[in-house]
Short mmCIF file of C-alpha atoms in Angstrom, two decimals:
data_model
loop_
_atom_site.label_atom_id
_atom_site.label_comp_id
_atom_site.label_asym_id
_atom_site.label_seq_id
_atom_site.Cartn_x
_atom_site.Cartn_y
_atom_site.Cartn_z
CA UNK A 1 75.41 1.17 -19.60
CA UNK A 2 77.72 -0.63 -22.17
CA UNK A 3 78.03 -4.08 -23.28
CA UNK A 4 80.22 -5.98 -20.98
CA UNK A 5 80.20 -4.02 -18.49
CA UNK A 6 78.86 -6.64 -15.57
CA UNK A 7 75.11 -6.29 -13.93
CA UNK A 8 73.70 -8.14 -11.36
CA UNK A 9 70.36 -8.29 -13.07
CA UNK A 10 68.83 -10.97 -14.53
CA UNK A 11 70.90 -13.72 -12.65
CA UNK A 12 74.69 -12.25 -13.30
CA UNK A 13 74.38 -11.84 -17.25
CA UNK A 14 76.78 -9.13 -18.54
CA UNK A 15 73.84 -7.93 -20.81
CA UNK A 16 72.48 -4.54 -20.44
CA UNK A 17 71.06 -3.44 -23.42
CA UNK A 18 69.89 -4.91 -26.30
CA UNK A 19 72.37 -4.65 -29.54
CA UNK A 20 72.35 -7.09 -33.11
CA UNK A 21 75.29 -8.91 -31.40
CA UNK A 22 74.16 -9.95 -27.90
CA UNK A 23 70.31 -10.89 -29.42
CA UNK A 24 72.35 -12.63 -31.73
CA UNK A 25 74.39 -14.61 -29.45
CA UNK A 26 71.61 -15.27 -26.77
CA UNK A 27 69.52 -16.68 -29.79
CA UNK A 28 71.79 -18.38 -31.02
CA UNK A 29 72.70 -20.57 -27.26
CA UNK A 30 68.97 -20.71 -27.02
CA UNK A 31 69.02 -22.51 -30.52
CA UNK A 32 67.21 -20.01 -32.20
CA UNK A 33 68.25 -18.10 -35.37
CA UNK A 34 68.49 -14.80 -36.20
CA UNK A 35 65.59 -14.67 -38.46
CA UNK A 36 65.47 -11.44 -41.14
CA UNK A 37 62.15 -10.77 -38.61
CA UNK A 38 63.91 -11.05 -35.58
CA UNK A 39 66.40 -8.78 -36.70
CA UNK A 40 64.13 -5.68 -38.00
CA UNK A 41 62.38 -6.55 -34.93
CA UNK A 42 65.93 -6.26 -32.77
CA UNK A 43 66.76 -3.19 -35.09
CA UNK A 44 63.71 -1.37 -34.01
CA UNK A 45 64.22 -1.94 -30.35
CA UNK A 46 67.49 -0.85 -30.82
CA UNK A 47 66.83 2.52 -32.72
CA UNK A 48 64.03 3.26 -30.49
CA UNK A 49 65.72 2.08 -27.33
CA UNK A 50 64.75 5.28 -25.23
CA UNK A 51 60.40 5.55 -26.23
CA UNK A 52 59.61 2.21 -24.99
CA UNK A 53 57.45 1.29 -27.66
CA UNK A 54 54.63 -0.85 -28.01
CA UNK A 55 53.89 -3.90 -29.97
CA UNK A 56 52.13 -2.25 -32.73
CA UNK A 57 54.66 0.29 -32.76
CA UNK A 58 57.57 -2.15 -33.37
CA UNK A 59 55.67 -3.93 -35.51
CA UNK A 60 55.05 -0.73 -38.12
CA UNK A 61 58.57 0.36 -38.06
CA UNK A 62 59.68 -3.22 -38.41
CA UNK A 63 57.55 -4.04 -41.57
CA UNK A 64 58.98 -1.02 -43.44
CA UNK A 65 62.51 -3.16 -43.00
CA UNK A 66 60.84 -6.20 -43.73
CA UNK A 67 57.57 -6.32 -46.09
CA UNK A 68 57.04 -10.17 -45.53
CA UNK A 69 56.23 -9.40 -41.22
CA UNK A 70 52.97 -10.28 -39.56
CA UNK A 71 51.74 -8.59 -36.22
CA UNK A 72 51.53 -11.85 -34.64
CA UNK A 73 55.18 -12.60 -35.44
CA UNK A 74 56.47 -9.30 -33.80
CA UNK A 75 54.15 -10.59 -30.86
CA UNK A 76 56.08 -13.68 -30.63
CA UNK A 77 59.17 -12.64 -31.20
CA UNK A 78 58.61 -9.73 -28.76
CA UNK A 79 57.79 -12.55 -26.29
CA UNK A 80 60.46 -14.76 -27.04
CA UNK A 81 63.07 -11.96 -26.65
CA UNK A 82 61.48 -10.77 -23.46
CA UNK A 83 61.48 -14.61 -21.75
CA UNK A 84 65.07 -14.89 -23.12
CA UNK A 85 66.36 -11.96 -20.90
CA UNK A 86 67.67 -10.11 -24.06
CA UNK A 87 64.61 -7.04 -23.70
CA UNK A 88 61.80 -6.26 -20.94
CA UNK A 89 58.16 -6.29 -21.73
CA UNK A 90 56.91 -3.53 -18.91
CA UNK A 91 53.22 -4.41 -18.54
CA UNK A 92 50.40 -1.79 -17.21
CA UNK A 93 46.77 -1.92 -16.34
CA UNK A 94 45.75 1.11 -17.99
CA UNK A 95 48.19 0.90 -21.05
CA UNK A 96 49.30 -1.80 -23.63
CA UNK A 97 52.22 -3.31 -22.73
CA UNK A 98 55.83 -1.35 -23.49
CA UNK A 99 58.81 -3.37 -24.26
CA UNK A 100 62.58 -2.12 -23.76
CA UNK A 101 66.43 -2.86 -24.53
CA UNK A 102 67.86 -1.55 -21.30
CA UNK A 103 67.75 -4.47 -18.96
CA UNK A 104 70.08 -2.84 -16.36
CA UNK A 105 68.67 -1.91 -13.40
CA UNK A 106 67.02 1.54 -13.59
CA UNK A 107 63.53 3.72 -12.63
CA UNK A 108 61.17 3.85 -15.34
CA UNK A 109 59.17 7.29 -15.19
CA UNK A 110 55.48 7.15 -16.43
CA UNK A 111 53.17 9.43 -17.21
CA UNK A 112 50.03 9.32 -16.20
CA UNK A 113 48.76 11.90 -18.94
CA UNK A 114 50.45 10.88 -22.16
CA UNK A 115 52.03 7.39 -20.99
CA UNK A 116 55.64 8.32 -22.18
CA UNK A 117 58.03 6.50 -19.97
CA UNK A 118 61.79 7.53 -19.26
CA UNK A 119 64.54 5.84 -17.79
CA UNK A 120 66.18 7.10 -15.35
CA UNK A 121 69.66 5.53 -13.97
CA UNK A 122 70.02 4.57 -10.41
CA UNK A 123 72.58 3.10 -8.44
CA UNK A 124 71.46 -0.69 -7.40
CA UNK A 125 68.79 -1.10 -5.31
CA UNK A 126 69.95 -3.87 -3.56
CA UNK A 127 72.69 -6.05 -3.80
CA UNK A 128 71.27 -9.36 -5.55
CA UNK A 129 73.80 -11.98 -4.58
CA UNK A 130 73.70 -11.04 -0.97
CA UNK A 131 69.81 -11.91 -1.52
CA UNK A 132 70.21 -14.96 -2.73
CA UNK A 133 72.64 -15.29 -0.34
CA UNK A 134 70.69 -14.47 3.29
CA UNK A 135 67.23 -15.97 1.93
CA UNK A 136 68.00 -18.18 -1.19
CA UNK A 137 65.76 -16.05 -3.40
CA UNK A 138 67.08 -15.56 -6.87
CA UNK A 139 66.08 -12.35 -8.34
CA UNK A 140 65.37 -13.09 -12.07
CA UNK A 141 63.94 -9.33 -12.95
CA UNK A 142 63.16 -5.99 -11.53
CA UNK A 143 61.20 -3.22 -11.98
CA UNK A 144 60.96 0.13 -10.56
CA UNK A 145 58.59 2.60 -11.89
CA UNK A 146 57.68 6.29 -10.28
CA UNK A 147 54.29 7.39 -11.83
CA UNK A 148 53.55 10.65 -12.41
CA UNK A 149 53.52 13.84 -15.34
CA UNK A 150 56.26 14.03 -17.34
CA UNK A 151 57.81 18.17 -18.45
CA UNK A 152 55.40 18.64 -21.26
CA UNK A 153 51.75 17.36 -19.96
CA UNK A 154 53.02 19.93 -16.63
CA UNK A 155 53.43 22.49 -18.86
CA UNK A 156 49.74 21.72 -21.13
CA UNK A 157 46.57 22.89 -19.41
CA UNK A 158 44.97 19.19 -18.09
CA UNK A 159 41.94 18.62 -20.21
CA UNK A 160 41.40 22.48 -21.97
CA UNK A 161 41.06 24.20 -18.66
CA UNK A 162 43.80 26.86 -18.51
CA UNK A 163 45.29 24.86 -15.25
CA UNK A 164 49.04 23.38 -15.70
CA UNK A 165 49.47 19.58 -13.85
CA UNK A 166 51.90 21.07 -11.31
CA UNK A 167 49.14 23.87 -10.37
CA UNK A 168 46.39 21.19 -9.04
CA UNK A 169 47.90 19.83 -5.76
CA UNK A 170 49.00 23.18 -4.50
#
């Protein structure tokens, strides 16, 4: 989805994805400034909108924009942006935590094998305001997620043994 185009996510904000211009705006309501950190930060999140990355992984592509960043500033930053509304921070049991710019409602595919996630667009799940409306319940975030093997662990042998993923439940 594009900027401005409404979503009932995230208690009626118009923002969908992260770009330089709404994390600069919602920072800047919040009182917060567009630090040179925030914004390699914001640019990586940006040019990587569709891998999910991790912390770490922000954090390395970050630095090369900006020498002066510490890992425990992308944390916070990564933290702030998520409690702001302006990304997600997808957490897992198994894996470290993912963070993403699309905010609009969608399913996130994960694999189990090589924990690559995908988005995948879906029409609203339910309506929101008619929520809030029959039980007073404000929906502040969602999150769908199918689990599962993404194109290329199906097509790998699992673990060296000459049988594809698809092959072992049938």
């Amino acid at each position: 989805m594009r900027e401005g185009v409404l979503s009932t996510l995230r208690n009626d904000s118009e923002l969908t994805s992260v770009t330089k211009e709404t994390a600069s705006r919602q920072l800047k309501a919040k009182g917060l400034k567009l630090t040179p950190q925030r914004l390699a930060i914001i640019e990586v999140l940006i040019e990587k909108r569709d891998s999910h990355p991790s912390a770490r992984s922000v954090y390395e592509e970050a630095k090369k924009k900006k020498k002066s960043l510490s890992l425990s500033t992308t944390y916070a930053t990564l933290n702030e942006l998520s409690r702001l509304g302006i990304i997600k921070t997808l957490q897992f049991d198994t894996m470290e935590n993912r963070y993403e710019g699309n905010i609009a409602e969608h399913l996130n595919l994960v694999c189990g094998r090589c924990g690559k996630i995908l988005d995948y667009e879906v029409p609203p799940v339910a309506d929101q305001r008619e929520i809030a409306k029959k039980t007073g319940f404000s929906v502040t975030d969602t999150r769908l997620e199918y689990y599962g093997h993404c194109r290329d662990c199906r097509a790998r042998p699992k673990g060296g043994g000459g049988k594809r993923v698809d092959e072992e439940n049938g």
